[in-house]
Amino acid sequence: MLKKEMHNISNVVDCGKKTKGGRNMLWLGIGVLVIGVALLLLTFVLIKPLLKLSGVLGSLQKTTDTLPKAVEGITTQTKEVIGTGTQTLNQINAQVKELSPMFNIVGDIGRATNQLSSSIVQKMEHLKEKTVTSKEVSTSKNLKGFYGLIALVYLLLKK
């Protein structure tokens, strides 16, 4: 049995023999050698891009190391700004509450002034109608001179 195994080992080791198993082993060795050379060439080709990638990843690590501190600073500033804005709005609301009665008074004064001016306009319209009517009466009855005399006396007495 030992002799038979030695014979099989010698067939495997002796690749130069013209046996069927020897040729397959030769091609297998050549294939492995070609694959090894291809991987070696691939390694040399990929060295430069991999070194650049490691540099980029290193700078990315530096950037991401400072990121939590920056975010914390921005968050703190944002909280302060929101707090200040809230305080300002509260102050404005308090001042508006204090000024609301003043606005109500101004609104009431505006409405009263509007009513007063409306009533004055109505009185003026009524007076205008009376003046037109009295002018028609004076022209129809030739009282122009008489009214002129009354106006002259009134002006003289007034001075």
Short mmCIF file of C-alpha atoms in Angstrom, two decimals:
data_model
loop_
_atom_site.label_atom_id
_atom_site.label_comp_id
_atom_site.label_asym_id
_atom_site.label_seq_id
_atom_site.Cartn_x
_atom_site.Cartn_y
_atom_site.Cartn_z
CA MET A 1 0.00 0.00 0.00
CA LEU A 2 2.79 2.38 0.81
CA LYS A 3 4.33 1.59 -2.52
CA LYS A 4 1.11 2.49 -4.33
CA GLU A 5 0.91 5.86 -2.57
CA MET A 6 4.52 6.62 -3.40
CA HIS A 7 3.76 5.95 -7.05
CA ASN A 8 0.82 8.42 -6.96
CA ILE A 9 3.01 11.06 -5.30
CA SER A 10 5.70 10.60 -7.92
CA ASN A 11 3.11 11.12 -10.65
CA VAL A 12 2.04 14.37 -9.05
CA VAL A 13 5.59 15.61 -8.48
CA ASP A 14 6.86 14.62 -11.89
CA CYS A 15 5.05 17.11 -14.11
CA GLY A 16 7.33 16.46 -17.03
CA LYS A 17 5.89 13.07 -17.78
CA LYS A 18 3.55 12.79 -20.73
CA THR A 19 0.71 11.38 -18.71
CA LYS A 20 -2.80 12.71 -18.68
CA GLY A 21 -2.62 13.78 -14.98
CA GLY A 22 0.71 15.56 -15.51
CA ARG A 23 -0.57 17.83 -18.27
CA ASN A 24 -3.51 18.96 -16.17
CA MET A 25 -1.20 19.79 -13.31
CA LEU A 26 1.04 21.81 -15.61
CA TRP A 27 -1.87 23.90 -16.87
CA LEU A 28 -3.14 24.33 -13.35
CA GLY A 29 0.24 25.66 -12.23
CA ILE A 30 0.39 28.07 -15.18
CA GLY A 31 -3.12 29.33 -14.40
CA VAL A 32 -2.27 29.90 -10.75
CA LEU A 33 0.90 31.72 -11.81
CA VAL A 34 -1.06 33.98 -14.22
CA ILE A 35 -3.62 34.75 -11.54
CA GLY A 36 -0.83 35.59 -9.06
CA VAL A 37 0.88 37.94 -11.54
CA ALA A 38 -2.46 39.62 -12.34
CA LEU A 39 -3.16 40.19 -8.64
CA LEU A 40 0.36 41.58 -8.17
CA LEU A 41 -0.15 44.03 -11.08
CA LEU A 42 -3.57 44.98 -9.71
CA THR A 43 -1.97 45.69 -6.34
CA PHE A 44 0.61 48.03 -7.92
CA VAL A 45 -2.08 49.80 -9.94
CA LEU A 46 -4.34 50.31 -6.92
CA ILE A 47 -1.65 51.53 -4.49
CA LYS A 48 -1.86 55.23 -5.54
CA PRO A 49 -5.69 55.51 -5.48
CA LEU A 50 -5.83 53.66 -2.17
CA LEU A 51 -3.26 56.05 -0.66
CA LYS A 52 -5.32 59.03 -1.88
CA LEU A 53 -8.46 57.42 -0.45
CA SER A 54 -6.76 56.98 2.91
CA GLY A 55 -5.77 60.68 2.87
CA VAL A 56 -9.34 61.71 2.10
CA LEU A 57 -10.69 59.47 4.84
CA GLY A 58 -8.14 60.94 7.28
CA SER A 59 -9.25 64.51 6.50
CA LEU A 60 -12.87 63.39 6.77
CA GLN A 61 -12.09 62.00 10.22
CA LYS A 62 -10.61 65.35 11.28
CA THR A 63 -13.70 67.17 10.00
CA THR A 64 -16.13 64.84 11.73
CA ASP A 65 -14.14 65.08 14.98
CA THR A 66 -14.85 68.85 15.15
CA LEU A 67 -18.45 68.50 14.01
CA PRO A 68 -20.05 67.73 17.43
CA LYS A 69 -18.42 70.81 18.97
CA ALA A 70 -19.63 73.00 16.10
CA VAL A 71 -23.16 71.63 16.31
CA GLU A 72 -23.19 72.19 20.07
CA GLY A 73 -22.08 75.81 19.57
CA ILE A 74 -24.72 76.43 16.94
CA THR A 75 -27.38 74.84 19.13
CA THR A 76 -26.38 77.01 22.09
CA GLN A 77 -26.49 80.19 19.98
CA THR A 78 -29.85 79.20 18.54
CA LYS A 79 -31.27 78.65 22.02
CA GLU A 80 -30.00 82.09 23.09
CA VAL A 81 -31.50 83.78 20.02
CA ILE A 82 -34.85 82.06 20.53
CA GLY A 83 -34.82 83.03 24.22
CA THR A 84 -34.06 86.65 23.35
CA GLY A 85 -36.81 86.64 20.71
CA THR A 86 -39.29 85.25 23.22
CA GLN A 87 -38.39 87.93 25.76
CA THR A 88 -38.75 90.64 23.13
CA LEU A 89 -42.17 89.34 22.09
CA ASN A 90 -43.30 89.24 25.72
CA GLN A 91 -42.19 92.86 26.18
CA ILE A 92 -43.99 93.93 23.01
CA ASN A 93 -47.16 92.13 24.10
CA ALA A 94 -47.03 93.86 27.49
CA GLN A 95 -46.58 97.27 25.84
CA VAL A 96 -49.41 96.61 23.40
CA LYS A 97 -51.68 95.68 26.32
CA GLU A 98 -50.75 98.97 27.97
CA LEU A 99 -51.46 100.91 24.76
CA SER A 100 -54.74 99.18 23.91
CA PRO A 101 -56.87 101.62 25.95
CA MET A 102 -55.16 104.51 24.16
CA PHE A 103 -56.01 102.98 20.79
CA ASN A 104 -59.59 102.51 21.92
CA ILE A 105 -59.76 106.18 22.96
CA VAL A 106 -58.30 107.30 19.64
CA GLY A 107 -60.84 105.13 17.83
CA ASP A 108 -63.69 106.64 19.86
CA ILE A 109 -62.42 110.15 19.12
CA GLY A 110 -62.27 109.30 15.42
CA ARG A 111 -65.84 108.04 15.41
CA ALA A 112 -67.07 111.12 17.33
CA THR A 113 -65.24 113.42 14.91
CA ASN A 114 -66.80 111.60 12.00
CA GLN A 115 -70.29 112.04 13.46
CA LEU A 116 -69.60 115.73 14.19
CA SER A 117 -68.36 116.40 10.67
CA SER A 118 -71.39 114.55 9.24
CA SER A 119 -73.77 116.72 11.25
CA ILE A 120 -71.88 119.89 10.21
CA VAL A 121 -72.14 118.86 6.56
CA GLN A 122 -75.87 118.29 6.99
CA LYS A 123 -76.32 121.72 8.60
CA MET A 124 -74.31 123.36 5.81
CA GLU A 125 -76.42 121.62 3.18
CA HIS A 126 -79.57 122.81 4.93
CA LEU A 127 -78.17 126.38 5.15
CA LYS A 128 -77.23 126.25 1.47
CA GLU A 129 -80.75 125.23 0.57
CA LYS A 130 -82.15 128.11 2.64
CA THR A 131 -79.73 130.55 1.01
CA VAL A 132 -80.71 129.43 -2.46
CA THR A 133 -84.38 129.76 -1.51
CA SER A 134 -83.92 133.24 -0.03
CA LYS A 135 -81.89 134.33 -3.07
CA GLU A 136 -84.73 133.25 -5.31
CA VAL A 137 -87.19 135.18 -3.13
CA SER A 138 -85.02 138.33 -3.12
CA THR A 139 -84.52 138.28 -6.88
CA SER A 140 -88.16 137.65 -7.54
CA LYS A 141 -89.27 140.56 -5.30
CA ASN A 142 -86.36 142.95 -6.13
CA LEU A 143 -85.02 143.08 -2.58
CA LYS A 144 -81.35 143.11 -3.57
CA GLY A 145 -80.75 146.70 -2.64
CA PHE A 146 -82.47 146.27 0.71
CA TYR A 147 -80.30 143.25 1.61
CA GLY A 148 -77.22 145.18 0.49
CA LEU A 149 -78.15 148.04 2.82
CA ILE A 150 -78.68 145.67 5.76
CA ALA A 151 -75.29 144.03 5.08
CA LEU A 152 -73.57 147.45 4.96
CA VAL A 153 -75.15 148.53 8.26
CA TYR A 154 -74.19 145.23 9.87
CA LEU A 155 -70.55 145.60 8.77
CA LEU A 156 -70.37 149.19 10.00
CA LEU A 157 -71.83 148.26 13.39
CA LYS A 158 -69.49 145.33 13.72
CA LYS A 159 -66.40 147.50 13.33
#
